[in-house]
mmCIF file of C-alpha atoms in Angstrom:
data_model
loop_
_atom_site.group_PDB
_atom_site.id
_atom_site.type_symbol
_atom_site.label_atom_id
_atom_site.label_comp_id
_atom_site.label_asym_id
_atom_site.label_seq_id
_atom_site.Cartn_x
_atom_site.Cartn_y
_atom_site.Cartn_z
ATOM 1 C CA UNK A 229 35.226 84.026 74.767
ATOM 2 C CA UNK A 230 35.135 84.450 78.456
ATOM 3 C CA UNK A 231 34.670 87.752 80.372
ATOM 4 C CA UNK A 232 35.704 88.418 84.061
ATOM 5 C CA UNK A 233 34.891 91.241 86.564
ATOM 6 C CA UNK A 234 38.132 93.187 87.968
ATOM 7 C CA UNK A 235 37.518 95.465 90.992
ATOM 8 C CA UNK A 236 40.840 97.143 92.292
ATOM 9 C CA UNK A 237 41.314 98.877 95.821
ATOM 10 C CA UNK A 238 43.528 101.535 97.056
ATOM 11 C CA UNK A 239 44.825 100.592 100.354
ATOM 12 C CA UNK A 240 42.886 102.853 103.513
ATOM 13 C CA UNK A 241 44.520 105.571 105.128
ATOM 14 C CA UNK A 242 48.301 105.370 106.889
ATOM 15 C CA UNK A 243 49.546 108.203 108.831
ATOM 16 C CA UNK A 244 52.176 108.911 106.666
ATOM 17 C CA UNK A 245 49.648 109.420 103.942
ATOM 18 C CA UNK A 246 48.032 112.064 105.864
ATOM 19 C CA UNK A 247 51.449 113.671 106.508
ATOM 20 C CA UNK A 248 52.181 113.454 102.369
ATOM 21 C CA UNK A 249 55.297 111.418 103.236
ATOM 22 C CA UNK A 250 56.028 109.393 100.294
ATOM 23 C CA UNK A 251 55.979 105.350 101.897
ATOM 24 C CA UNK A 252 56.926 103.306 98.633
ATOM 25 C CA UNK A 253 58.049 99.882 99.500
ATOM 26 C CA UNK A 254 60.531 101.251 101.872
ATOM 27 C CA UNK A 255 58.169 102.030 104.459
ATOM 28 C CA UNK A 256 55.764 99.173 105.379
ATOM 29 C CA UNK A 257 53.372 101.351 107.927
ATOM 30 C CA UNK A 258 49.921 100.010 108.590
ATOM 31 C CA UNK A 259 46.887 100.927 108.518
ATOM 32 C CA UNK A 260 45.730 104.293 110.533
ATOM 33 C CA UNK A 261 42.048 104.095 112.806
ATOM 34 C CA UNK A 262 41.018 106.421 109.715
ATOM 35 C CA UNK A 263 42.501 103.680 107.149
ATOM 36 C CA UNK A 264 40.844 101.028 108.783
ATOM 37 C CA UNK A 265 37.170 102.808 108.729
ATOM 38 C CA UNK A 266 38.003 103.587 104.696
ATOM 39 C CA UNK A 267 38.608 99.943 104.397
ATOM 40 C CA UNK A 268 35.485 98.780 106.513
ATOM 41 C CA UNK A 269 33.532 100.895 105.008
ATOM 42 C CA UNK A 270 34.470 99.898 101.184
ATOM 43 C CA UNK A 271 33.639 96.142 102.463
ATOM 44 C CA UNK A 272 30.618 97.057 103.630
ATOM 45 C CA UNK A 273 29.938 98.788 100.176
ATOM 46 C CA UNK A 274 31.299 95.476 98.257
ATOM 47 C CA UNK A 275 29.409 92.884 100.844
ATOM 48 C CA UNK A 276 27.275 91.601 98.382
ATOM 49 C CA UNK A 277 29.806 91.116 95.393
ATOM 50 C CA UNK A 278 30.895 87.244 95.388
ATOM 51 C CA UNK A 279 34.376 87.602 94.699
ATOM 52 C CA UNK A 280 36.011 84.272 93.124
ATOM 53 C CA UNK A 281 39.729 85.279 93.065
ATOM 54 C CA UNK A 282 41.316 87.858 95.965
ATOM 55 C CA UNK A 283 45.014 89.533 95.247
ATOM 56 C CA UNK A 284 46.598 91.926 97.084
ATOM 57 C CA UNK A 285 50.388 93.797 97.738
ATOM 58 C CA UNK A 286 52.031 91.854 99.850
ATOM 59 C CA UNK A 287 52.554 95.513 101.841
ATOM 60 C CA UNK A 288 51.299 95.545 105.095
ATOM 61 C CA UNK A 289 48.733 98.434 104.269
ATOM 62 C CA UNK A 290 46.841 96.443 101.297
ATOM 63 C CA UNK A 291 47.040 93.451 103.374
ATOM 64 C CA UNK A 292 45.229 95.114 106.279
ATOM 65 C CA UNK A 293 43.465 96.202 103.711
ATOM 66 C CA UNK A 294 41.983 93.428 101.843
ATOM 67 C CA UNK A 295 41.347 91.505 105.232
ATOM 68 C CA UNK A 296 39.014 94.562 106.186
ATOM 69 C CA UNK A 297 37.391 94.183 103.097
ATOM 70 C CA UNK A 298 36.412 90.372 103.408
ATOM 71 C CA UNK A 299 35.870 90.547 106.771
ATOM 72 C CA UNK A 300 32.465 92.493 105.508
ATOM 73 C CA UNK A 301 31.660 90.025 102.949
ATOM 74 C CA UNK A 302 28.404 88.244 102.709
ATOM 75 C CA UNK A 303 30.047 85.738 100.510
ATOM 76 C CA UNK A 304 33.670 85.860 100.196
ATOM 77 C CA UNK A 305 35.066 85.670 103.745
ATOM 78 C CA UNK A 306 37.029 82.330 103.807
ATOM 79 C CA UNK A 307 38.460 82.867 100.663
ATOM 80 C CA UNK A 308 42.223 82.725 100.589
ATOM 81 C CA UNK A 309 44.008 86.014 99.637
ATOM 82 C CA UNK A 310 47.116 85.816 97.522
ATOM 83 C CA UNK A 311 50.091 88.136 98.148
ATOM 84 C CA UNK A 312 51.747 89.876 94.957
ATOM 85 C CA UNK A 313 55.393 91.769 95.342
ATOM 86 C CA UNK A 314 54.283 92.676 91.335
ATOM 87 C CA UNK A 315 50.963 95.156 93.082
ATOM 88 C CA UNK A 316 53.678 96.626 95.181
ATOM 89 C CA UNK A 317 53.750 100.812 95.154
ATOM 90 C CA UNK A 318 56.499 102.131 93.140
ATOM 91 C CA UNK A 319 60.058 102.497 94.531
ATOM 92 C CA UNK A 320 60.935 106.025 95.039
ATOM 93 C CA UNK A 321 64.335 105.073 96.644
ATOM 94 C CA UNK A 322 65.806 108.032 98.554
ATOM 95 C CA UNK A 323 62.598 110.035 98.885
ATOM 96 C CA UNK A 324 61.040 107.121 100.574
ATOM 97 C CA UNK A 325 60.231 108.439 104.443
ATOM 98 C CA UNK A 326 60.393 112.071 103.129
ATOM 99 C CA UNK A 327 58.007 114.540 102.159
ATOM 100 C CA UNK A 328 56.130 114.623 98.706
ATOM 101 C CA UNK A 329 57.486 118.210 98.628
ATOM 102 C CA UNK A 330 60.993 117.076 98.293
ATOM 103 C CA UNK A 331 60.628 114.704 95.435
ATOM 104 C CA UNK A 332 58.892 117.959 94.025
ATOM 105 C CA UNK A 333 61.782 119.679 94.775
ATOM 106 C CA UNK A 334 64.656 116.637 93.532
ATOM 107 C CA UNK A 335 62.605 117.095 90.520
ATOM 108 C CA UNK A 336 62.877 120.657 89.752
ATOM 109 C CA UNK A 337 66.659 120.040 90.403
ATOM 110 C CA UNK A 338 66.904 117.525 87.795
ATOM 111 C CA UNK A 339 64.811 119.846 85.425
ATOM 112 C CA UNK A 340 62.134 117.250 85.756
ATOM 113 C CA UNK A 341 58.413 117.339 86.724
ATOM 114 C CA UNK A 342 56.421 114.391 88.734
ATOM 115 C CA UNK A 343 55.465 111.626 88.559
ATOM 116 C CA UNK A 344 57.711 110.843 85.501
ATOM 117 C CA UNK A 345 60.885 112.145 87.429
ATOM 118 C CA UNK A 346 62.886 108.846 89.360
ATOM 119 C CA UNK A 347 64.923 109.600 92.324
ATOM 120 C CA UNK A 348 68.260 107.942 92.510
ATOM 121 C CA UNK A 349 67.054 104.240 93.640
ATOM 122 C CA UNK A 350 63.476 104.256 93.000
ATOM 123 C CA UNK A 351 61.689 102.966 90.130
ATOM 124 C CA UNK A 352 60.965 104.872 86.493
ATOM 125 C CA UNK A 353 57.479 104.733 84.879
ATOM 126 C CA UNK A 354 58.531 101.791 82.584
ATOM 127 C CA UNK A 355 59.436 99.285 85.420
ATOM 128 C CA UNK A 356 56.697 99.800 87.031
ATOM 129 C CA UNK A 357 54.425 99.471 84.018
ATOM 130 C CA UNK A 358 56.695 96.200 83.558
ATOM 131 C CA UNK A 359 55.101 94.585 86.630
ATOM 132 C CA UNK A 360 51.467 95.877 85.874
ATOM 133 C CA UNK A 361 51.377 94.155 82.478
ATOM 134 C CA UNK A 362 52.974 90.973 83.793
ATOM 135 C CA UNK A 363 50.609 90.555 86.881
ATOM 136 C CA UNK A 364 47.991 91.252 84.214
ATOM 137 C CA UNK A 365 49.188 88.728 81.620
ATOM 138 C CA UNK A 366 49.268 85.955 84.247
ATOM 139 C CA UNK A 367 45.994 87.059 85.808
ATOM 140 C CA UNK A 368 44.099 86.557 82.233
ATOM 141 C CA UNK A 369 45.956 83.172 81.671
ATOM 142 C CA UNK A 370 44.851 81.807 85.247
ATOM 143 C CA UNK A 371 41.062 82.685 84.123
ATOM 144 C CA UNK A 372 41.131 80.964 80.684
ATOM 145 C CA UNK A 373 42.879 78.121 81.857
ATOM 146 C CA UNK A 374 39.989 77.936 84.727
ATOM 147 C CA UNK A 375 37.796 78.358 82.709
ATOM 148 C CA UNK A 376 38.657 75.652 80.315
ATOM 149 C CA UNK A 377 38.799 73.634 83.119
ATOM 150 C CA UNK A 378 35.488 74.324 83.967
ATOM 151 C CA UNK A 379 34.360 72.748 80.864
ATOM 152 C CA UNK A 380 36.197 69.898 80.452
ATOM 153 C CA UNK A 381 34.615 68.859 83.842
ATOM 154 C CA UNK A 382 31.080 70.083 81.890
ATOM 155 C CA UNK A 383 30.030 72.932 84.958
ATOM 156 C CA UNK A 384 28.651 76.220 84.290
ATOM 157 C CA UNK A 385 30.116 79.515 84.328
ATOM 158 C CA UNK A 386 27.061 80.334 85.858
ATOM 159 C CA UNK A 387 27.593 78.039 88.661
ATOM 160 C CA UNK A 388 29.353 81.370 90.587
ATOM 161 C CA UNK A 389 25.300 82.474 90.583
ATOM 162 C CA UNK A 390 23.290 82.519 93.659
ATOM 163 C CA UNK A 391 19.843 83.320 93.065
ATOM 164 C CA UNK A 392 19.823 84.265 96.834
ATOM 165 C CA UNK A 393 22.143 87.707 96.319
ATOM 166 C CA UNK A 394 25.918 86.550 95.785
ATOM 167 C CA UNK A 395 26.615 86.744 92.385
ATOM 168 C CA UNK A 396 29.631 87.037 90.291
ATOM 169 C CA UNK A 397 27.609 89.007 88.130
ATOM 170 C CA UNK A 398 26.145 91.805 90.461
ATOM 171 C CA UNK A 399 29.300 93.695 89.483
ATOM 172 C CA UNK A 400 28.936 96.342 91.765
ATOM 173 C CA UNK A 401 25.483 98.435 93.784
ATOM 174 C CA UNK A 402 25.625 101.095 95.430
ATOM 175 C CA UNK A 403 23.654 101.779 98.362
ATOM 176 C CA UNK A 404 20.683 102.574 96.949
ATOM 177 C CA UNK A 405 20.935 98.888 95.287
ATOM 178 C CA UNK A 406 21.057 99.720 91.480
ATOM 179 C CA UNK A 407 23.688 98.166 89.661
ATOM 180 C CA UNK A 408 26.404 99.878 87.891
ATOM 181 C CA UNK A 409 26.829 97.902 84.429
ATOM 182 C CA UNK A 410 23.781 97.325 82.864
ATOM 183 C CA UNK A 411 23.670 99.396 80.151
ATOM 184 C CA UNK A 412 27.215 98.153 79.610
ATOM 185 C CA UNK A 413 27.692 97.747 75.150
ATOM 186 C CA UNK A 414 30.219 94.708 75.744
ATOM 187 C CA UNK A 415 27.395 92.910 77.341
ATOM 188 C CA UNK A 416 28.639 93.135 81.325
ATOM 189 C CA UNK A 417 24.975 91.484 82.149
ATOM 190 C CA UNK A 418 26.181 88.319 80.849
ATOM 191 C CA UNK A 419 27.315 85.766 82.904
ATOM 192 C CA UNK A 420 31.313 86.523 84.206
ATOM 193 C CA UNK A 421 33.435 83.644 84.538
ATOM 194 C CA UNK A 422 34.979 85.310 87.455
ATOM 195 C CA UNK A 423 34.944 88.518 89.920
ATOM 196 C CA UNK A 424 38.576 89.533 90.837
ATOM 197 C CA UNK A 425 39.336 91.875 94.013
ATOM 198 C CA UNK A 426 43.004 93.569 93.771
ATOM 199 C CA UNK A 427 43.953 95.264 96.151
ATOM 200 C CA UNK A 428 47.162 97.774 95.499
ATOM 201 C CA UNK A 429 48.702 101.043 95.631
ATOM 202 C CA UNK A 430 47.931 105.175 94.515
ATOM 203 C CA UNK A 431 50.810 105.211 92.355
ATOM 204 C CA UNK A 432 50.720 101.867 90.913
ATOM 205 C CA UNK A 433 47.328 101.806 89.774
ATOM 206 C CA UNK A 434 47.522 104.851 88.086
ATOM 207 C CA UNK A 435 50.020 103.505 86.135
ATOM 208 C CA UNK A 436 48.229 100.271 85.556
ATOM 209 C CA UNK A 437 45.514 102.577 84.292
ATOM 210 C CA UNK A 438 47.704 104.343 81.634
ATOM 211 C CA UNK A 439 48.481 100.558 79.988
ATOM 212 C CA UNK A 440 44.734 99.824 80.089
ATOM 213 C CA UNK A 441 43.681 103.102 78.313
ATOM 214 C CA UNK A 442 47.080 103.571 76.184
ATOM 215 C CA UNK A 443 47.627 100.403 74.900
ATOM 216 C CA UNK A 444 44.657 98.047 75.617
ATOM 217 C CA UNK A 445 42.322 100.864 74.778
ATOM 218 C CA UNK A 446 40.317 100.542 77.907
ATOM 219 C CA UNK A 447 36.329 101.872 77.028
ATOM 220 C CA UNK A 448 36.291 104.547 79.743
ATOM 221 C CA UNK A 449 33.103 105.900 81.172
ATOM 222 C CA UNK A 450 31.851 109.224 78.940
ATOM 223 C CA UNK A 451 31.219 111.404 81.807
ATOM 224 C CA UNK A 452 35.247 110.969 83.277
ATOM 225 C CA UNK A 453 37.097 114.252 82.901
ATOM 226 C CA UNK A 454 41.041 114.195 81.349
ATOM 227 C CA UNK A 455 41.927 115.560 85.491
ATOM 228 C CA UNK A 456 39.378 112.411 86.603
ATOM 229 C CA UNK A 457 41.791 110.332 84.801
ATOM 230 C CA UNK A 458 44.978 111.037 85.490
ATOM 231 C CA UNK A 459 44.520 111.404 89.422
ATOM 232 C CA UNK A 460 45.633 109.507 91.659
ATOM 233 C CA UNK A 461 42.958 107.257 93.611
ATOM 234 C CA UNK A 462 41.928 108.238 97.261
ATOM 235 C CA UNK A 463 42.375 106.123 99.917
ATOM 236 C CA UNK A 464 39.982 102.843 99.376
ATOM 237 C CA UNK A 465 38.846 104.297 96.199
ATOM 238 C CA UNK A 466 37.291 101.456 94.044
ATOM 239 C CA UNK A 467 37.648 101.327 90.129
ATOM 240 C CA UNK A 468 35.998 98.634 88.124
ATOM 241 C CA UNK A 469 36.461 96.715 85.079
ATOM 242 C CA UNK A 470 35.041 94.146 82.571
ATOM 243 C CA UNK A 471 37.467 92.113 80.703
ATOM 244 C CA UNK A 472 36.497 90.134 77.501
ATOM 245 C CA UNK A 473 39.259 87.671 76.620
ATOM 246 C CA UNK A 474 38.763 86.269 73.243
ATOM 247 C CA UNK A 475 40.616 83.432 73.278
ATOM 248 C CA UNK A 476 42.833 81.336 74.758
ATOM 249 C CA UNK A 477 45.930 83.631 74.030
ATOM 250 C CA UNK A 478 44.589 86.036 75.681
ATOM 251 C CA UNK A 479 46.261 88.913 72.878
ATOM 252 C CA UNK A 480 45.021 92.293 73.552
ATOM 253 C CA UNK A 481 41.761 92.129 76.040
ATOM 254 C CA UNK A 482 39.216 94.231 75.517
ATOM 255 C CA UNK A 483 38.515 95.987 78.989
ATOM 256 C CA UNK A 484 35.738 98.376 79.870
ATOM 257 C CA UNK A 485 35.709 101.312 82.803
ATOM 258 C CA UNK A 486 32.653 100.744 84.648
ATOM 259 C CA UNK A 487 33.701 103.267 87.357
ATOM 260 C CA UNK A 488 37.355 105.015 88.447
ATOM 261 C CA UNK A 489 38.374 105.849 91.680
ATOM 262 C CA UNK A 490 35.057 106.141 93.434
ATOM 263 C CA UNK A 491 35.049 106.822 97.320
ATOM 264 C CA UNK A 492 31.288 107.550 97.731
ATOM 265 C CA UNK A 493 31.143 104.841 99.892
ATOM 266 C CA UNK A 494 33.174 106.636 102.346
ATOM 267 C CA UNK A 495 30.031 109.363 102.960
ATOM 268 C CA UNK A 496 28.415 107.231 105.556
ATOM 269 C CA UNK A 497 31.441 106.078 107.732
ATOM 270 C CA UNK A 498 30.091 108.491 110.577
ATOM 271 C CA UNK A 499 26.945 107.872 110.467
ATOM 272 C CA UNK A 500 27.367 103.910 110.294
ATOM 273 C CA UNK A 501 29.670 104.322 113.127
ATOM 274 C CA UNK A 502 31.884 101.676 111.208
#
C-alpha cells in the first residue's frame, strides 16, 4: 500500500480571463502582471512543500504558471517539469476567442444549459473526463512502479524527509504554519511515497473533480458546500489530495479532499509586494 500527495493548480490570471472570453486550447495567451502575482504568490504559499514529481498543460498559461511556482521553492526548483496535452482546458471549438456570454447564448439555442452544452468543435463532458482518468491511471502506475523500485534497491519512502523543513509529508501550511492533514482518518501523517504538483485548467479540473467524487468516491472535506463543489477554481486556486493505492493494480484509489479551490494565499499579494 503506498499513498502519495496530489496538489493541483489553476493557471494565474490571463487577460482574456478577466474579459470572460472563453481561451480553450485555441487561444494560447500568457500570463497577465495580475496572473503572474497569483502564481508567485501560490509559490510562495507552497515554498516549503518538497514536491517529487511536477506536471503541467503544456498551454502557455500553466507553463508560466508552474515555472512561477518553482521558482519560489525552497526545495523543488531544479526539478524538471513535464508537459501534458491530456491537462489541457477543454475544447470549446467555435466559442473559443468569444465571450462566455455567447456560449450561454449557443446554449439556450440548442435548448441546452452550461457547462454540459458542446459547441460545434469543442469537446463534450465525456472526452474530457476521458483524458482526466487516463492522465490519472498513468500517474498512479508511475508511483507504484517507483515505488517498487524503491525497494528492490532497499531505500526508504521516507528518504523524501528532511528533518530540516522539506518534506514530502508537510502536505500543505498555511501561513500561520499549521498543517492541513493531520487529523486526516486515512492516515495523511504517514510517510507519502510522493508529493505531485499539477498544474491545469478551470474547466478541466472541475471535471477531474466530478470522476474523483462520482466514481472514485473522493472523502471530501465536511465543511464544503454542494455550490463549493461544483465551482469552478479561481485563478491559482490550490486543491489537495491524498491518494492510497492498494496495490499494484492500482483498481479504484481511495482519494481524500484535504482542501478545494483555496486562494487565501492570494490575501497578501499587496502587502508582500510580490
Amino acid at each position: 500500500m503506498f499513498k502519495f500527495g496530489l496538489t493541483v493548480v489553476r493557471h494565474g490570471e490571463t487577460r482574456y480571463n478577466k474579459e470572460k472570453i472563453l481561451q480553450g486550447q485555441g487561444i494560447d495567451e500568457p500570463l497577465s502582471q495580475t496572473g503572474f502575482q497569483q502564481a508567485n504568490a501560490a509559490g510562495v504559499f507552497l515554498s516549503n512543500v518538497r514536491f517529487t514529481h511536477v506536471f503541467s498543460s503544456d498551454l502557455l498559461r500553466a507553463k508560466q504558471t508552474a515555472a512561477s511556482i518553482l521558482r519560489k521553492s525552497q526545495f523543488s526548483k531544479e526539478i524538471a517539469v513535464k508537459y501534458d496535452s491530456r491537462l489541457r482546458e477543454r475544447k470549446y471549438g467555435v466559442a473559443e476567442g468569444r465571450p462566455l456570454s455567447d456560449l450561454r447564448t449557443m446554449a439556450k439555442a440548442a435548448g441546452e444549459q452550461c457547462p454540459s452544452f458542446t459547441p460545434p468543435g469543442g469537446e463534450t463532458l465525456e472526452e474530457v473526463k476521458a483524458r482526466s482518468e487516463d492522465f490519472f491511471a498513468d500517474l498512479c502506475s508511475l508511483i507504484v512502479r517507483e515505488a517498487y523500485q524503491e525497494k528492490g534497491t532497499e531505500r526508504r519512502a521516507g528518504n523524501y524527509t528532511e528533518g530540516a523543513g522539506g518534506s514530502s509529508s508537510t502536505f500543505l501550511t498555511n501561513h500561520h504554519g499549521s498543517t492541513e492533514f493531520h487529523s486526516s482518518s486515512m492516515g495523511a501523517t504517514e510517510e507519502l511515497v510522493a508529493n505531485i504538483l499539477v498544474v491545469s485548467h478551470g474547466a478541466y479540473m472541475r471535471n477531474w473533480l466530478s470522476y474523483f467524487v462520482l466514481d472514485l468516491k473522493c472523502i471530501l472535506p465536511a465543511s464544503l458546500t454542494k455550490a463549493e463543489l461544483s465551482s469552478v477554481s479561481p485563478n491559482t486556486g490550490i486543491s489537495k489530495f491524498i491518494v492510497k493505492l492498494e496495490n499494484r493494480d492500482n483498481i479504484k484509489p481511495k482519494i481524500q479532499c484535504i482542501c478545494l479551490n483555496r486562494d487565501d494565499h492570494l490575501g497578501d499579494m499587496a502587502a508582500e509586494n510580490i
